[in-house]
């Protein structure tokens, strides 16, 4: 039996039967019966904007899969670059495909000297690295004008490689600039995470040797952050991409959406919150404040997960492994106490608020020496591959330009009054 719903227009008595396909009903069938009657759905709470075969989330069960592979398996067995390939092209690469992909990424990590010397170094000394990253990604568009040729497969591939390869270089350059350290050129003999850590931390040594546990931790965090279906930044990528803008400016827009504290800025907000709480003894008082409406418990809650975010479980485990190398982040105890108190409190239980990926990731980044302002940047590096996978998918489906409707609630028509005739309200 086909599952369907029937909608009746009570003004005319006319009905339309709309099939339920893959858990969704088509708005086109609705529009045939009710032209000009829009779904009013602020923040797309109940709208599936697209069909996608990249990432699957079951928010009630706490399941996340990339291209069908459980996130837990990818986090324990794969690498970020392999996952980036999987997201982009739909299958895990063969050895030959992967070695070609790695080679390409490794050999596109350098940025044009003008991007660094003239552009990045033109920022004010205390510029937020996320602002620098967003602007520099957009600026890349001007260095690669052929990127406008979005339907040329080879050119499109080249831009994808450049973006995944260059975003870590720009990210590290933004950090080095903000702390007054000289820029470190990419090292083609290092792995993707080792190279990033080298560009971040290298000082006078001939070659920076990242601690293997920390390099692996960064790689796993990159895997966990690589995609998350139609989140705010990915939706932004698809919306900008739908106008056929080039992938650099589309990625810059996506990165701008990621900057906000409700999205990629949340891990920074978590650490600020834990620092302001100060001690485990203050946790109950803080939770009382949250329940009374004085701010949110940062790193808790999710639009889709109404269960423990599967990424948060893995991040919590990584935290312990990282702290074996770096020493324990003193904020961990406050975080654990907060989690314990919140998960046994009716307010959080009834609203199904659980720790999300950002609750523990900030503690790891801080223990590894990253300044708070770099946290959203660390999110943007791997999410670049997710954004691009969605961009490719959207182009392959030849979608229309994103252009929602609105429900107008403003003034009816009125006549212009010359300024001298206007009275104060
Ligand atoms: N602390 C306290 N109360 C909360 C929280 C929180 N973190 N999150 C949601 N609530 C309450 C909210 O006040 C509301 O209560 P009521 O029904 O009484 O008005 C209810 O739970 C539903 O909240 P909502 O704002 O309607 O939920 P949403 O789906 O619009 O928001 C969210 C999702 C992630 C923006 C929100 O949970 C939040 O602000 N969390 C804190 C920021 C955060 O950790 N963001 C990272 C998200 S995960 C990383 C990513 O994907 O980018």
GROMACS .gro file of C-alpha atoms and ligand atoms in nm:
model
  477
    1UNK     CA    1   0.000   0.000   0.000
    2UNK     CA    2   0.132   0.345  -0.091
    3UNK     CA    3   0.153   0.573   0.209
    4UNK     CA    4  -0.003   0.909   0.146
    5UNK     CA    5  -0.187   1.204   0.298
    6UNK     CA    6  -0.497   1.372   0.165
    7UNK     CA    7  -0.531   1.748   0.187
    8UNK     CA    8  -0.872   1.906   0.144
    9UNK     CA    9  -0.924   2.274   0.069
   10UNK     CA   10  -1.232   2.348   0.281
   11UNK     CA   11  -1.304   2.661   0.077
   12UNK     CA   12  -1.367   2.461  -0.240
   13UNK     CA   13  -1.402   2.101  -0.119
   14UNK     CA   14  -1.122   1.998  -0.357
   15UNK     CA   15  -0.871   1.739  -0.236
   16UNK     CA   16  -0.532   1.618  -0.337
   17UNK     CA   17  -0.363   1.294  -0.236
   18UNK     CA   18   0.008   1.338  -0.181
   19UNK     CA   19   0.232   1.029  -0.157
   20UNK     CA   20   0.476   1.004   0.134
   21UNK     CA   21   0.814   0.925  -0.022
   22UNK     CA   22   1.121   0.858   0.194
   23UNK     CA   23   0.948   1.019   0.491
   24UNK     CA   24   0.861   1.339   0.302
   25UNK     CA   25   0.569   1.485   0.108
   26UNK     CA   26   0.631   1.686  -0.205
   27UNK     CA   27   0.540   2.055  -0.191
   28UNK     CA   28   0.480   2.049  -0.568
   29UNK     CA   29   0.169   1.833  -0.525
   30UNK     CA   30   0.050   2.071  -0.253
   31UNK     CA   31   0.110   2.371  -0.479
   32UNK     CA   32  -0.115   2.220  -0.749
   33UNK     CA   33  -0.411   2.226  -0.512
   34UNK     CA   34  -0.321   2.543  -0.327
   35UNK     CA   35  -0.125   2.779  -0.552
   36UNK     CA   36  -0.011   3.086  -0.358
   37UNK     CA   37  -0.060   2.927  -0.014
   38UNK     CA   38   0.287   2.887   0.134
   39UNK     CA   39   0.423   2.670   0.411
   40UNK     CA   40   0.519   2.906   0.690
   41UNK     CA   41   0.825   2.730   0.826
   42UNK     CA   42   1.071   2.969   0.996
   43UNK     CA   43   1.423   2.826   1.028
   44UNK     CA   44   1.318   2.534   0.803
   45UNK     CA   45   1.219   2.338   1.113
   46UNK     CA   46   0.996   2.105   0.912
   47UNK     CA   47   1.132   2.140   0.563
   48UNK     CA   48   1.356   1.895   0.376
   49UNK     CA   49   1.532   2.135   0.139
   50UNK     CA   50   1.682   1.862  -0.079
   51UNK     CA   51   1.735   1.495  -0.140
   52UNK     CA   52   2.083   1.391  -0.036
   53UNK     CA   53   2.276   1.066  -0.023
   54UNK     CA   54   2.574   1.197   0.177
   55UNK     CA   55   2.496   1.185   0.549
   56UNK     CA   56   2.230   1.003   0.746
   57UNK     CA   57   2.123   1.113   1.094
   58UNK     CA   58   1.865   0.950   1.318
   59UNK     CA   59   1.840   1.211   1.590
   60UNK     CA   60   1.618   1.006   1.821
   61UNK     CA   61   1.846   0.704   1.812
   62UNK     CA   62   2.170   0.907   1.811
   63UNK     CA   63   2.293   0.762   1.480
   64UNK     CA   64   2.526   0.934   1.235
   65UNK     CA   65   2.656   0.776   0.913
   66UNK     CA   66   2.857   0.913   0.622
   67UNK     CA   67   2.757   0.742   0.297
   68UNK     CA   68   2.621   0.454   0.506
   69UNK     CA   69   2.931   0.406   0.723
   70UNK     CA   70   2.876   0.451   1.099
   71UNK     CA   71   3.069   0.746   1.238
   72UNK     CA   72   3.214   0.524   1.513
   73UNK     CA   73   3.376   0.296   1.253
   74UNK     CA   74   3.515   0.582   1.049
   75UNK     CA   75   3.650   0.751   1.361
   76UNK     CA   76   3.831   0.438   1.473
   77UNK     CA   77   3.955   0.305   1.138
   78UNK     CA   78   3.974   0.584   0.881
   79UNK     CA   79   4.155   0.914   0.829
   80UNK     CA   80   4.013   1.257   0.759
   81UNK     CA   81   4.139   1.263   0.400
   82UNK     CA   82   3.986   0.923   0.326
   83UNK     CA   83   3.657   1.045   0.476
   84UNK     CA   84   3.676   1.363   0.267
   85UNK     CA   85   3.709   1.145  -0.044
   86UNK     CA   86   3.416   0.929   0.071
   87UNK     CA   87   3.194   1.233   0.128
   88UNK     CA   88   3.283   1.387  -0.207
   89UNK     CA   89   3.271   1.085  -0.432
   90UNK     CA   90   3.039   0.845  -0.250
   91UNK     CA   91   3.275   0.548  -0.205
   92UNK     CA   92   3.586   0.474  -0.005
   93UNK     CA   93   3.884   0.513  -0.239
   94UNK     CA   94   4.095   0.227  -0.371
   95UNK     CA   95   4.466   0.247  -0.290
   96UNK     CA   96   4.543   0.405  -0.626
   97UNK     CA   97   4.259   0.659  -0.597
   98UNK     CA   98   4.359   0.751  -0.245
   99UNK     CA   99   4.725   0.794  -0.323
  100UNK     CA  100   4.632   1.023  -0.615
  101UNK     CA  101   4.391   1.223  -0.393
  102UNK     CA  102   4.650   1.259  -0.115
  103UNK     CA  103   4.913   1.364  -0.367
  104UNK     CA  104   4.684   1.631  -0.509
  105UNK     CA  105   4.585   1.769  -0.169
  106UNK     CA  106   4.946   1.773  -0.050
  107UNK     CA  107   5.061   1.963  -0.358
  108UNK     CA  108   4.797   2.233  -0.335
  109UNK     CA  109   4.859   2.339   0.023
  110UNK     CA  110   5.063   2.649  -0.068
  111UNK     CA  111   4.878   2.979  -0.089
  112UNK     CA  112   4.970   3.261  -0.323
  113UNK     CA  113   5.216   3.494  -0.150
  114UNK     CA  114   4.977   3.785  -0.205
  115UNK     CA  115   4.709   3.608  -0.001
  116UNK     CA  116   4.941   3.597   0.297
  117UNK     CA  117   5.165   3.903   0.260
  118UNK     CA  118   4.922   4.157   0.124
  119UNK     CA  119   4.586   4.025   0.225
  120UNK     CA  120   4.619   3.843   0.559
  121UNK     CA  121   4.892   4.072   0.689
  122UNK     CA  122   4.671   4.372   0.612
  123UNK     CA  123   4.436   4.280   0.897
  124UNK     CA  124   4.444   4.458   1.230
  125UNK     CA  125   4.670   4.277   1.479
  126UNK     CA  126   4.377   4.152   1.689
  127UNK     CA  127   4.155   4.036   1.400
  128UNK     CA  128   3.953   3.725   1.483
  129UNK     CA  129   4.106   3.435   1.284
  130UNK     CA  130   3.759   3.323   1.176
  131UNK     CA  131   3.696   3.664   1.017
  132UNK     CA  132   4.035   3.636   0.847
  133UNK     CA  133   3.954   3.285   0.724
  134UNK     CA  134   3.613   3.381   0.585
  135UNK     CA  135   3.761   3.678   0.397
  136UNK     CA  136   4.064   3.485   0.269
  137UNK     CA  137   3.850   3.200   0.135
  138UNK     CA  138   3.639   3.457  -0.052
  139UNK     CA  139   3.956   3.626  -0.179
  140UNK     CA  140   4.075   3.296  -0.331
  141UNK     CA  141   3.792   3.337  -0.581
  142UNK     CA  142   3.984   3.627  -0.735
  143UNK     CA  143   4.302   3.420  -0.763
  144UNK     CA  144   4.126   3.139  -0.951
  145UNK     CA  145   3.884   3.306  -1.193
  146UNK     CA  146   3.842   2.974  -1.378
  147UNK     CA  147   3.645   2.859  -1.071
  148UNK     CA  148   3.343   3.028  -1.227
  149UNK     CA  149   3.334   2.740  -1.474
  150UNK     CA  150   3.142   2.530  -1.228
  151UNK     CA  151   3.013   2.272  -1.476
  152UNK     CA  152   3.360   2.181  -1.604
  153UNK     CA  153   3.430   1.862  -1.409
  154UNK     CA  154   3.812   1.889  -1.416
  155UNK     CA  155   3.811   2.254  -1.309
  156UNK     CA  156   3.555   2.182  -1.040
  157UNK     CA  157   3.774   1.903  -0.908
  158UNK     CA  158   4.073   2.137  -0.901
  159UNK     CA  159   3.887   2.395  -0.691
  160UNK     CA  160   3.775   2.123  -0.449
  161UNK     CA  161   4.135   2.006  -0.405
  162UNK     CA  162   4.256   2.363  -0.361
  163UNK     CA  163   3.996   2.446  -0.098
  164UNK     CA  164   4.052   2.134   0.114
  165UNK     CA  165   4.429   2.182   0.086
  166UNK     CA  166   4.452   2.558   0.140
  167UNK     CA  167   4.201   2.616   0.419
  168UNK     CA  168   4.437   2.467   0.686
  169UNK     CA  169   4.722   2.683   0.550
  170UNK     CA  170   4.511   2.999   0.574
  171UNK     CA  171   4.386   2.893   0.917
  172UNK     CA  172   4.737   2.847   1.054
  173UNK     CA  173   4.855   3.169   0.886
  174UNK     CA  174   4.573   3.361   1.057
  175UNK     CA  175   4.684   3.222   1.391
  176UNK     CA  176   5.055   3.295   1.333
  177UNK     CA  177   4.970   3.651   1.235
  178UNK     CA  178   4.758   3.707   1.544
  179UNK     CA  179   5.040   3.595   1.775
  180UNK     CA  180   5.314   3.773   1.581
  181UNK     CA  181   5.492   3.455   1.470
  182UNK     CA  182   5.638   3.408   1.122
  183UNK     CA  183   5.435   3.211   0.869
  184UNK     CA  184   5.526   2.843   0.835
  185UNK     CA  185   5.517   2.701   0.482
  186UNK     CA  186   5.342   2.366   0.431
  187UNK     CA  187   5.563   2.057   0.453
  188UNK     CA  188   5.473   1.813   0.176
  189UNK     CA  189   5.630   1.517   0.355
  190UNK     CA  190   5.388   1.534   0.646
  191UNK     CA  191   5.039   1.390   0.672
  192UNK     CA  192   4.739   1.626   0.658
  193UNK     CA  193   4.703   1.664   1.038
  194UNK     CA  194   5.081   1.668   1.100
  195UNK     CA  195   5.126   1.939   0.841
  196UNK     CA  196   4.853   2.149   1.000
  197UNK     CA  197   5.009   2.112   1.345
  198UNK     CA  198   5.349   2.200   1.198
  199UNK     CA  199   5.210   2.518   1.039
  200UNK     CA  200   5.052   2.605   1.375
  201UNK     CA  201   5.336   2.534   1.616
  202UNK     CA  202   5.674   2.509   1.440
  203UNK     CA  203   5.933   2.744   1.579
  204UNK     CA  204   6.309   2.702   1.512
  205UNK     CA  205   6.335   2.325   1.469
  206UNK     CA  206   6.421   2.201   1.116
  207UNK     CA  207   6.108   1.982   1.109
  208UNK     CA  208   5.816   1.992   1.352
  209UNK     CA  209   5.740   1.646   1.488
  210UNK     CA  210   5.380   1.637   1.608
  211UNK     CA  211   5.303   1.401   1.893
  212UNK     CA  212   5.140   1.104   1.710
  213UNK     CA  213   4.857   1.083   1.963
  214UNK     CA  214   4.775   1.451   1.919
  215UNK     CA  215   4.798   1.427   1.538
  216UNK     CA  216   4.559   1.131   1.547
  217UNK     CA  217   4.324   1.316   1.785
  218UNK     CA  218   4.308   1.611   1.546
  219UNK     CA  219   4.247   1.375   1.255
  220UNK     CA  220   3.958   1.204   1.438
  221UNK     CA  221   3.809   1.541   1.533
  222UNK     CA  222   3.831   1.638   1.166
  223UNK     CA  223   3.644   1.316   1.074
  224UNK     CA  224   3.370   1.393   1.327
  225UNK     CA  225   3.327   1.749   1.201
  226UNK     CA  226   3.347   1.674   0.827
  227UNK     CA  227   2.974   1.669   0.758
  228UNK     CA  228   2.640   1.688   0.933
  229UNK     CA  229   2.382   1.706   0.654
  230UNK     CA  230   2.166   2.022   0.628
  231UNK     CA  231   2.312   2.227   0.915
  232UNK     CA  232   2.315   2.607   0.896
  233UNK     CA  233   2.649   2.640   0.713
  234UNK     CA  234   2.585   2.356   0.468
  235UNK     CA  235   2.245   2.499   0.387
  236UNK     CA  236   2.419   2.833   0.327
  237UNK     CA  237   2.664   2.657   0.092
  238UNK     CA  238   2.378   2.504  -0.102
  239UNK     CA  239   2.181   2.830  -0.114
  240UNK     CA  240   2.477   3.032  -0.242
  241UNK     CA  241   2.580   2.748  -0.474
  242UNK     CA  242   2.229   2.737  -0.619
  243UNK     CA  243   2.292   3.081  -0.772
  244UNK     CA  244   2.592   2.923  -0.951
  245UNK     CA  245   2.842   3.140  -0.764
  246UNK     CA  246   3.191   2.989  -0.759
  247UNK     CA  247   3.282   2.743  -0.480
  248UNK     CA  248   3.521   2.986  -0.305
  249UNK     CA  249   3.261   3.253  -0.234
  250UNK     CA  250   3.005   2.982  -0.152
  251UNK     CA  251   3.248   2.829   0.100
  252UNK     CA  252   3.321   3.174   0.243
  253UNK     CA  253   2.947   3.220   0.303
  254UNK     CA  254   2.922   2.878   0.462
  255UNK     CA  255   3.218   2.959   0.687
  256UNK     CA  256   3.049   3.286   0.788
  257UNK     CA  257   2.741   3.087   0.895
  258UNK     CA  258   2.965   2.855   1.093
  259UNK     CA  259   3.115   3.150   1.282
  260UNK     CA  260   2.805   3.206   1.500
  261UNK     CA  261   2.787   3.081   1.860
  262UNK     CA  262   2.478   2.872   1.785
  263UNK     CA  263   2.680   2.672   1.531
  264UNK     CA  264   3.061   2.647   1.499
  265UNK     CA  265   3.125   2.907   1.766
  266UNK     CA  266   2.966   2.691   2.036
  267UNK     CA  267   3.286   2.514   2.145
  268UNK     CA  268   3.444   2.853   2.214
  269UNK     CA  269   3.132   2.947   2.411
  270UNK     CA  270   3.157   2.622   2.611
  271UNK     CA  271   3.508   2.698   2.733
  272UNK     CA  272   3.414   3.057   2.819
  273UNK     CA  273   3.112   2.922   3.010
  274UNK     CA  274   3.319   2.662   3.200
  275UNK     CA  275   3.580   2.924   3.288
  276UNK     CA  276   3.314   3.160   3.416
  277UNK     CA  277   3.157   2.885   3.630
  278UNK     CA  278   3.501   2.848   3.785
  279UNK     CA  279   3.449   2.548   4.013
  280UNK     CA  280   3.239   2.235   4.050
  281UNK     CA  281   3.068   2.385   4.354
  282UNK     CA  282   2.915   2.656   4.136
  283UNK     CA  283   2.756   2.409   3.895
  284UNK     CA  284   2.413   2.372   4.067
  285UNK     CA  285   2.378   2.751   4.088
  286UNK     CA  286   2.470   2.785   3.721
  287UNK     CA  287   2.216   2.520   3.619
  288UNK     CA  288   1.950   2.703   3.824
  289UNK     CA  289   2.033   3.019   3.629
  290UNK     CA  290   2.001   2.840   3.292
  291UNK     CA  291   1.662   2.701   3.395
  292UNK     CA  292   1.553   3.048   3.497
  293UNK     CA  293   1.635   3.172   3.148
  294UNK     CA  294   1.975   3.332   3.218
  295UNK     CA  295   2.156   3.204   2.911
  296UNK     CA  296   2.195   2.853   2.774
  297UNK     CA  297   2.401   2.556   2.870
  298UNK     CA  298   2.650   2.582   2.584
  299UNK     CA  299   2.736   2.253   2.413
  300UNK     CA  300   2.396   2.109   2.501
  301UNK     CA  301   2.096   2.058   2.279
  302UNK     CA  302   2.063   2.004   1.909
  303UNK     CA  303   1.800   2.064   1.644
  304UNK     CA  304   1.824   1.705   1.524
  305UNK     CA  305   1.965   1.496   1.810
  306UNK     CA  306   1.716   1.426   2.084
  307UNK     CA  307   1.960   1.177   2.229
  308UNK     CA  308   2.334   1.179   2.311
  309UNK     CA  309   2.515   1.316   2.004
  310UNK     CA  310   2.721   1.014   1.884
  311UNK     CA  311   3.011   1.249   1.807
  312UNK     CA  312   3.013   1.377   2.166
  313UNK     CA  313   3.071   1.022   2.296
  314UNK     CA  314   3.377   0.985   2.075
  315UNK     CA  315   3.506   1.333   2.161
  316UNK     CA  316   3.477   1.255   2.532
  317UNK     CA  317   3.693   0.946   2.479
  318UNK     CA  318   3.951   1.141   2.278
  319UNK     CA  319   3.967   1.399   2.556
  320UNK     CA  320   4.106   1.141   2.795
  321UNK     CA  321   4.363   1.025   2.537
  322UNK     CA  322   4.475   1.382   2.470
  323UNK     CA  323   4.498   1.466   2.839
  324UNK     CA  324   4.739   1.173   2.885
  325UNK     CA  325   4.978   1.372   2.666
  326UNK     CA  326   4.894   1.731   2.759
  327UNK     CA  327   4.786   1.690   3.119
  328UNK     CA  328   4.423   1.719   3.221
  329UNK     CA  329   4.236   2.034   3.133
  330UNK     CA  330   4.122   2.164   3.474
  331UNK     CA  331   3.785   2.256   3.323
  332UNK     CA  332   3.711   1.886   3.258
  333UNK     CA  333   3.582   1.827   3.610
  334UNK     CA  334   3.339   2.117   3.579
  335UNK     CA  335   3.222   1.982   3.243
  336UNK     CA  336   3.167   1.632   3.380
  337UNK     CA  337   2.976   1.772   3.677
  338UNK     CA  338   2.763   1.989   3.450
  339UNK     CA  339   2.681   1.689   3.234
  340UNK     CA  340   2.593   1.478   3.536
  341UNK     CA  341   2.369   1.745   3.688
  342UNK     CA  342   2.200   1.833   3.359
  343UNK     CA  343   2.134   1.474   3.255
  344UNK     CA  344   1.952   1.407   3.580
  345UNK     CA  345   1.751   1.732   3.578
  346UNK     CA  346   1.388   1.734   3.463
  347UNK     CA  347   1.437   2.056   3.261
  348UNK     CA  348   1.700   1.895   3.037
  349UNK     CA  349   1.541   1.549   3.036
  350UNK     CA  350   1.199   1.672   2.927
  351UNK     CA  351   1.352   1.882   2.649
  352UNK     CA  352   1.582   1.599   2.541
  353UNK     CA  353   1.891   1.816   2.579
  354UNK     CA  354   2.214   1.615   2.568
  355UNK     CA  355   2.578   1.710   2.516
  356UNK     CA  356   2.655   1.784   2.153
  357UNK     CA  357   2.988   1.761   1.968
  358UNK     CA  358   3.101   2.097   2.104
  359UNK     CA  359   3.070   2.015   2.471
  360UNK     CA  360   3.408   1.842   2.500
  361UNK     CA  361   3.592   1.943   2.182
  362UNK     CA  362   3.686   2.286   2.317
  363UNK     CA  363   3.854   2.128   2.619
  364UNK     CA  364   4.072   1.921   2.388
  365UNK     CA  365   4.164   2.216   2.168
  366UNK     CA  366   4.247   2.424   2.473
  367UNK     CA  367   4.464   2.148   2.623
  368UNK     CA  368   4.648   2.124   2.291
  369UNK     CA  369   4.728   2.495   2.309
  370UNK     CA  370   4.482   2.638   2.058
  371UNK     CA  371   4.351   2.983   2.154
  372UNK     CA  372   3.973   3.007   2.191
  373UNK     CA  373   3.941   3.217   1.879
  374UNK     CA  374   4.081   2.929   1.672
  375UNK     CA  375   3.806   2.686   1.776
  376UNK     CA  376   3.554   2.770   1.503
  377UNK     CA  377   3.843   2.772   1.256
  378UNK     CA  378   3.923   2.414   1.361
  379UNK     CA  379   3.563   2.328   1.278
  380UNK     CA  380   3.579   2.498   0.937
  381UNK     CA  381   3.888   2.305   0.821
  382UNK     CA  382   3.720   1.962   0.795
  383UNK     CA  383   3.371   2.096   0.726
  384UNK     CA  384   3.510   2.234   0.398
  385UNK     CA  385   3.495   1.882   0.252
  386UNK     CA  386   3.133   1.841   0.366
  387UNK     CA  387   3.032   2.175   0.215
  388UNK     CA  388   3.196   2.078  -0.113
  389UNK     CA  389   3.034   1.734  -0.117
  390UNK     CA  390   2.693   1.904  -0.088
  391UNK     CA  391   2.789   2.159  -0.350
  392UNK     CA  392   2.885   1.882  -0.594
  393UNK     CA  393   2.568   1.689  -0.519
  394UNK     CA  394   2.353   1.998  -0.565
  395UNK     CA  395   2.513   2.079  -0.902
  396UNK     CA  396   2.475   1.719  -1.019
  397UNK     CA  397   2.100   1.742  -0.952
  398UNK     CA  398   2.070   2.064  -1.150
  399UNK     CA  399   1.856   2.222  -0.878
  400UNK     CA  400   1.676   2.551  -0.917
  401UNK     CA  401   1.799   2.868  -0.746
  402UNK     CA  402   1.699   2.870  -0.378
  403UNK     CA  403   1.428   3.128  -0.341
  404UNK     CA  404   1.181   3.079  -0.056
  405UNK     CA  405   0.859   3.277  -0.018
  406UNK     CA  406   0.756   3.491   0.276
  407UNK     CA  407   0.440   3.574   0.464
  408UNK     CA  408   0.413   3.952   0.436
  409UNK     CA  409   0.296   4.114   0.760
  410UNK     CA  410   0.379   4.479   0.687
  411UNK     CA  411   0.173   4.786   0.608
  412UNK     CA  412  -0.084   4.785   0.325
  413UNK     CA  413  -0.030   5.034   0.041
  414UNK     CA  414   0.008   5.397   0.157
  415UNK     CA  415   0.119   5.725   0.007
  416UNK     CA  416   0.455   5.894   0.049
  417UNK     CA  417   0.445   6.197   0.281
  418UNK     CA  418   0.696   6.483   0.237
  419UNK     CA  419   0.925   6.500   0.544
  420UNK     CA  420   0.782   6.829   0.676
  421UNK     CA  421   0.435   6.676   0.696
  422UNK     CA  422   0.542   6.373   0.905
  423UNK     CA  423   0.441   6.372   1.270
  424UNK     CA  424   0.629   6.185   1.545
  425UNK     CA  425   0.455   5.853   1.636
  426LIG     N1  426   2.042   2.523   2.739
  426LIG     C1  427   1.923   2.545   2.799
  426LIG     N2  428   1.806   2.530   2.736
  426LIG     C2  429   1.808   2.493   2.609
  426LIG     C3  430   1.928   2.466   2.540
  426LIG     C4  431   2.049   2.484   2.610
  426LIG     N3  432   2.164   2.462   2.551
  426LIG     N4  433   1.901   2.431   2.414
  426LIG     C5  434   1.767   2.432   2.403
  426LIG     N5  435   1.711   2.470   2.521
  426LIG     C6  436   1.569   2.479   2.552
  426LIG     C7  437   1.508   2.604   2.494
  426LIG     O1  438   1.511   2.711   2.586
  426LIG     C8  439   1.368   2.556   2.463
  426LIG     O2  440   1.296   2.552   2.586
  426LIG     P1  441   1.140   2.596   2.588
  426LIG     O3  442   1.070   2.493   2.506
  426LIG     O4  443   1.103   2.596   2.731
  426LIG     O5  444   1.133   2.732   2.525
  426LIG     C9  445   1.386   2.412   2.420
  426LIG     O6  446   1.505   2.368   2.487
  426LIG    C10  447   1.403   2.394   2.269
  426LIG     O7  448   1.507   2.480   2.228
  426LIG     P2  449   1.515   2.549   2.085
  426LIG     O8  450   1.595   2.673   2.095
  426LIG     O9  451   1.375   2.559   2.029
  426LIG    O10  452   1.591   2.436   2.002
  426LIG     P3  453   1.661   2.458   1.863
  426LIG    O11  454   1.652   2.330   1.792
  426LIG    O12  455   1.609   2.579   1.794
  426LIG    O13  456   1.812   2.493   1.903
  426LIG    C11  457   2.043   2.478   1.946
  426LIG    C12  458   1.919   2.407   1.888
  426LIG    C13  459   2.166   2.391   1.918
  426LIG    C14  460   2.062   2.612   1.874
  426LIG    C15  461   2.021   2.499   2.097
  426LIG    O14  462   2.004   2.374   2.161
  426LIG    C16  463   2.135   2.577   2.160
  426LIG    O15  464   2.133   2.701   2.158
  426LIG     N6  465   2.236   2.508   2.220
  426LIG    C17  466   2.349   2.573   2.277
  426LIG    C18  467   2.448   2.613   2.167
  426LIG    C19  468   2.519   2.490   2.111
  426LIG    O16  469   2.568   2.405   2.186
  426LIG     N7  470   2.530   2.487   1.978
  426LIG    C20  471   2.604   2.378   1.908
  426LIG    C21  472   2.513   2.292   1.827
  426LIG     S1  473   2.596   2.141   1.776
  426LIG    C22  474   2.716   2.189   1.666
  426LIG    C23  475   2.666   2.224   1.533
  426LIG    O17  476   2.600   2.140   1.469
  426LIG    O18  477   2.696   2.334   1.489
   0.00000   0.00000   0.00000
